[in-house]
mmCIF file of C-alpha atoms in Angstrom:
data_model
loop_
_atom_site.group_PDB
_atom_site.id
_atom_site.type_symbol
_atom_site.label_atom_id
_atom_site.label_comp_id
_atom_site.label_asym_id
_atom_site.label_seq_id
_atom_site.Cartn_x
_atom_site.Cartn_y
_atom_site.Cartn_z
ATOM 1 C CA MET A 2 0.002 -0.018 -0.024
ATOM 2 C CA PRO A 3 1.548 3.418 -0.989
ATOM 3 C CA GLN A 4 2.342 5.721 1.940
ATOM 4 C CA PRO A 5 0.749 9.179 1.913
ATOM 5 C CA VAL A 6 3.198 11.863 0.686
ATOM 6 C CA SER A 7 4.015 14.636 3.291
ATOM 7 C CA PRO A 8 3.353 18.049 1.989
ATOM 8 C CA VAL A 9 6.351 19.983 0.820
ATOM 9 C CA VAL A 10 7.518 23.284 -0.381
ATOM 10 C CA ALA A 11 7.722 23.048 -4.170
ATOM 11 C CA ALA A 12 9.258 26.488 -4.817
ATOM 12 C CA VAL A 13 9.938 29.880 -3.153
ATOM 13 C CA ALA A 14 9.849 33.225 -4.782
ATOM 14 C CA CYS A 15 10.553 36.889 -3.808
ATOM 15 C CA ARG A 16 10.810 40.298 -5.519
ATOM 16 C CA THR A 17 11.431 43.816 -4.352
ATOM 17 C CA GLY A 18 8.959 46.473 -5.254
ATOM 18 C CA HIS A 19 5.358 46.144 -6.305
ATOM 19 C CA HIS A 20 5.199 43.716 -9.184
ATOM 20 C CA PHE A 21 2.760 40.985 -10.058
ATOM 21 C CA SER A 22 5.113 38.138 -10.567
ATOM 22 C CA LYS A 23 8.020 37.153 -8.283
ATOM 23 C CA ALA A 24 11.357 35.572 -9.119
ATOM 24 C CA VAL A 25 11.984 31.959 -8.040
ATOM 25 C CA VAL A 26 14.973 31.841 -5.657
ATOM 26 C CA SER A 27 16.757 29.148 -3.820
ATOM 27 C CA THR A 28 15.659 30.267 -0.396
ATOM 28 C CA ILE A 29 13.509 32.883 1.314
ATOM 29 C CA THR A 30 13.694 34.213 4.858
ATOM 30 C CA LEU A 31 10.545 34.706 6.850
ATOM 31 C CA VAL A 32 10.698 37.657 9.232
ATOM 32 C CA THR A 33 8.311 37.525 12.244
ATOM 33 C CA GLY A 34 5.466 40.003 11.931
ATOM 34 C CA LEU A 35 6.689 41.260 8.504
ATOM 35 C CA GLY A 36 6.678 38.615 5.821
ATOM 36 C CA VAL A 37 9.385 37.575 3.352
ATOM 37 C CA GLU A 38 12.651 39.447 3.709
ATOM 38 C CA GLY A 39 13.280 41.708 0.686
ATOM 39 C CA ASP A 40 9.777 41.146 -0.754
ATOM 40 C CA GLY A 41 7.713 44.177 -1.841
ATOM 41 C CA HIS A 42 4.651 42.970 0.194
ATOM 42 C CA ALA A 43 6.560 42.615 3.504
ATOM 43 C CA GLY A 44 5.535 44.885 6.276
ATOM 44 C CA ALA A 45 3.505 45.124 9.508
ATOM 45 C CA THR A 46 0.894 47.333 7.759
ATOM 46 C CA VAL A 47 -0.713 46.805 4.378
ATOM 47 C CA GLN A 48 1.613 46.896 1.403
ATOM 48 C CA HIS A 49 -0.791 46.191 -1.483
ATOM 49 C CA LEU A 50 -1.178 49.536 -3.168
ATOM 50 C CA SER A 51 -4.996 49.620 -3.446
ATOM 51 C CA ARG A 52 -5.252 48.802 0.294
ATOM 52 C CA VAL A 53 -2.587 51.439 1.208
ATOM 53 C CA ARG A 54 -4.739 54.064 -0.647
ATOM 54 C CA ARG A 55 -7.823 53.082 1.452
ATOM 55 C CA ASP A 56 -6.103 52.954 4.850
ATOM 56 C CA PRO A 57 -2.310 52.614 5.217
ATOM 57 C CA THR A 58 -2.659 51.802 8.978
ATOM 58 C CA GLN A 59 -4.478 48.478 8.456
ATOM 59 C CA PRO A 60 -2.460 45.408 9.579
ATOM 60 C CA ASN A 61 -0.857 43.476 6.778
ATOM 61 C CA LEU A 62 -2.841 40.134 6.643
ATOM 62 C CA ARG A 63 -1.187 39.376 3.301
ATOM 63 C CA GLN A 64 2.503 39.063 4.341
ATOM 64 C CA VAL A 65 3.008 35.744 2.629
ATOM 65 C CA HIS A 66 1.150 34.353 -0.445
ATOM 66 C CA LEU A 67 0.975 30.555 -0.766
ATOM 67 C CA ILE A 68 -0.362 28.659 -3.870
ATOM 68 C CA HIS A 69 -0.733 24.934 -4.266
ATOM 69 C CA ALA A 70 1.507 23.768 -7.112
ATOM 70 C CA GLU A 71 -1.388 21.651 -8.300
ATOM 71 C CA LEU A 72 -3.111 24.811 -9.377
ATOM 72 C CA LEU A 73 -0.157 25.595 -11.634
ATOM 73 C CA ASP A 74 -0.415 22.131 -13.055
ATOM 74 C CA GLU A 75 -4.103 22.595 -13.692
ATOM 75 C CA LEU A 76 -3.493 25.882 -15.437
ATOM 76 C CA ARG A 77 -0.771 24.367 -17.716
ATOM 77 C CA ASP A 78 -3.296 21.532 -18.594
ATOM 78 C CA LEU A 79 -5.619 24.297 -19.736
ATOM 79 C CA GLY A 80 -2.870 25.679 -21.987
ATOM 80 C CA TYR A 81 -1.567 28.479 -19.859
ATOM 81 C CA GLN A 82 2.160 29.084 -19.533
ATOM 82 C CA VAL A 83 2.658 29.548 -15.854
ATOM 83 C CA GLY A 84 5.434 28.658 -13.412
ATOM 84 C CA PRO A 85 6.148 29.131 -9.710
ATOM 85 C CA GLY A 86 6.084 32.761 -8.540
ATOM 86 C CA GLU A 87 4.415 34.027 -11.671
ATOM 87 C CA LEU A 88 1.015 34.518 -9.934
ATOM 88 C CA GLY A 89 2.672 36.476 -7.239
ATOM 89 C CA GLU A 90 3.098 33.757 -4.676
ATOM 90 C CA ASN A 91 6.029 33.503 -2.236
ATOM 91 C CA VAL A 92 5.616 29.804 -1.531
ATOM 92 C CA SER A 93 4.356 27.058 -3.874
ATOM 93 C CA THR A 94 3.242 23.941 -2.012
ATOM 94 C CA ARG A 95 2.651 20.367 -3.139
ATOM 95 C CA GLY A 96 0.502 17.756 -1.516
ATOM 96 C CA LEU A 97 -1.566 20.167 0.577
ATOM 97 C CA ASP A 98 -5.066 21.333 0.007
ATOM 98 C CA LEU A 99 -4.489 24.964 1.110
ATOM 99 C CA LEU A 100 -7.970 26.032 0.265
ATOM 100 C CA ALA A 101 -9.620 23.548 2.566
ATOM 101 C CA LEU A 102 -7.690 24.616 5.717
ATOM 102 C CA PRO A 103 -9.484 26.743 8.349
ATOM 103 C CA GLN A 104 -8.576 30.284 9.415
ATOM 104 C CA ARG A 105 -5.715 30.435 11.801
ATOM 105 C CA THR A 106 -4.146 27.248 10.682
ATOM 106 C CA ARG A 107 -0.418 27.360 11.123
ATOM 107 C CA LEU A 108 2.045 25.964 8.572
ATOM 108 C CA ARG A 109 5.522 25.115 9.808
ATOM 109 C CA LEU A 110 7.750 25.559 6.779
ATOM 110 C CA GLY A 111 11.262 24.224 6.859
ATOM 111 C CA GLY A 112 11.373 23.493 10.531
ATOM 112 C CA ALA A 113 11.653 27.054 11.879
ATOM 113 C CA GLY A 114 9.297 29.262 9.841
ATOM 114 C CA LEU A 115 5.665 29.424 10.937
ATOM 115 C CA VAL A 116 2.924 31.092 8.923
ATOM 116 C CA GLU A 117 -0.578 31.565 10.131
ATOM 117 C CA LEU A 118 -3.286 31.571 7.503
ATOM 118 C CA THR A 119 -5.438 34.714 7.452
ATOM 119 C CA GLY A 120 -7.615 34.108 4.383
ATOM 120 C CA LEU A 121 -7.971 33.499 0.635
ATOM 121 C CA ARG A 122 -6.355 35.610 -1.958
ATOM 122 C CA ASN A 123 -9.006 37.414 -3.815
ATOM 123 C CA PRO A 124 -7.890 37.354 -7.480
ATOM 124 C CA CYS A 125 -8.235 40.518 -9.418
ATOM 125 C CA HIS A 126 -7.886 41.751 -13.035
ATOM 126 C CA GLN A 127 -4.076 41.883 -12.714
ATOM 127 C CA ILE A 128 -4.070 38.123 -13.338
ATOM 128 C CA ASP A 129 -5.470 38.701 -16.849
ATOM 129 C CA GLY A 130 -2.681 41.241 -17.420
ATOM 130 C CA PHE A 131 -0.267 38.313 -16.785
ATOM 131 C CA GLN A 132 -2.176 36.086 -19.279
ATOM 132 C CA GLN A 133 -5.642 36.692 -20.685
ATOM 133 C CA GLY A 134 -8.113 34.177 -19.298
ATOM 134 C CA VAL A 135 -6.287 33.113 -16.152
ATOM 135 C CA LEU A 136 -8.665 35.099 -13.934
ATOM 136 C CA ALA A 137 -11.620 32.986 -15.103
ATOM 137 C CA ALA A 138 -9.520 29.862 -14.690
ATOM 138 C CA VAL A 139 -8.751 30.525 -10.996
ATOM 139 C CA LEU A 140 -12.387 31.296 -10.231
ATOM 140 C CA GLY A 141 -15.187 28.814 -10.143
ATOM 141 C CA ARG A 142 -18.632 28.309 -8.822
ATOM 142 C CA ARG A 143 -20.057 25.761 -6.412
ATOM 143 C CA ALA A 144 -23.478 24.158 -7.167
ATOM 144 C CA ASP A 145 -25.128 26.760 -4.887
ATOM 145 C CA GLY A 146 -23.549 29.594 -6.950
ATOM 146 C CA THR A 147 -21.013 30.721 -4.455
ATOM 147 C CA VAL A 148 -17.595 31.676 -5.826
ATOM 148 C CA ILE A 149 -14.620 29.359 -5.489
ATOM 149 C CA ARG A 150 -11.349 31.278 -5.198
ATOM 150 C CA LYS A 151 -8.457 28.987 -6.196
ATOM 151 C CA ALA A 152 -5.571 31.578 -6.405
ATOM 152 C CA GLY A 153 -4.084 30.642 -3.092
ATOM 153 C CA VAL A 154 -4.060 31.714 0.525
ATOM 154 C CA MET A 155 -2.523 34.488 2.560
ATOM 155 C CA GLY A 156 -0.799 34.480 5.934
ATOM 156 C CA VAL A 157 1.293 36.360 8.496
ATOM 157 C CA VAL A 158 4.733 35.261 9.783
ATOM 158 C CA VAL A 159 4.363 34.083 13.424
ATOM 159 C CA ALA A 160 8.009 32.771 13.616
ATOM 160 C CA GLY A 161 10.809 33.541 11.261
ATOM 161 C CA GLY A 162 13.140 31.111 9.483
ATOM 162 C CA ARG A 163 14.551 30.035 6.153
ATOM 163 C CA VAL A 164 12.452 28.182 3.717
ATOM 164 C CA ARG A 165 13.712 26.175 0.647
ATOM 165 C CA PRO A 166 12.140 23.925 -2.008
ATOM 166 C CA GLY A 167 11.912 20.357 -0.630
ATOM 167 C CA ASP A 168 11.224 21.559 2.971
ATOM 168 C CA ARG A 169 8.536 19.611 4.809
ATOM 169 C CA ILE A 170 5.306 21.318 5.704
ATOM 170 C CA ASP A 171 3.698 20.507 9.006
ATOM 171 C CA VAL A 172 0.059 21.591 9.481
ATOM 172 C CA VAL A 173 -1.081 22.738 12.964
ATOM 173 C CA LEU A 174 -4.892 23.189 13.008
ATOM 174 C CA PRO A 175 -6.383 25.848 15.357
ATOM 175 C CA PRO A 176 -8.782 24.582 18.125
ATOM 176 C CA PRO A 177 -12.367 24.110 16.937
ATOM 177 C CA PRO A 178 -14.734 25.501 15.972
ATOM 178 C CA TRP A 179 -13.145 25.989 12.627
ATOM 179 C CA ARG A 180 -14.038 28.872 10.369
ATOM 180 C CA PRO A 181 -13.453 28.631 6.586
ATOM 181 C CA LEU A 182 -10.975 30.920 4.883
ATOM 182 C CA GLU A 183 -12.541 34.104 3.518
ATOM 183 C CA PRO A 184 -10.988 36.653 1.190
ATOM 184 C CA VAL A 185 -8.534 39.070 2.720
#
């Protein structure tokens, strides 16, 4: 009988400044309360430009963006040319259903780094600026008509550390009752 595969970090990415895509790198450093060292979205308060315009004092609930690599596989199967980091994520995971995890789930990345999930990424029109049609491909509808957002999850850094491809991911669920992830 095959053994279940432990979830792992498939790729890591980072980029200074405010850009849609990030560059794949060999390692990232998570900084407690800030995000990914050197990344344009790191900071204790909001860094996404549209949110800064609304209220620059809001806490940054989007310090780290994680996407399941299986989504990238799905997009390639649909004919899109997309690789790790290109949808703006800092961490690509493999073998973990990120979208099914509840709010406040903690992911131990690489032994030391700890990211607490705050919510779903709410994909916007910038995705179609990357490649036309990708926005529709990362959105779906359930039978009841509610929107399914597949473009990853967001989190905050609870404990810093270095993260590399191949690092194991340990999932620490919060105490019940569990609340599903909502867009942040």
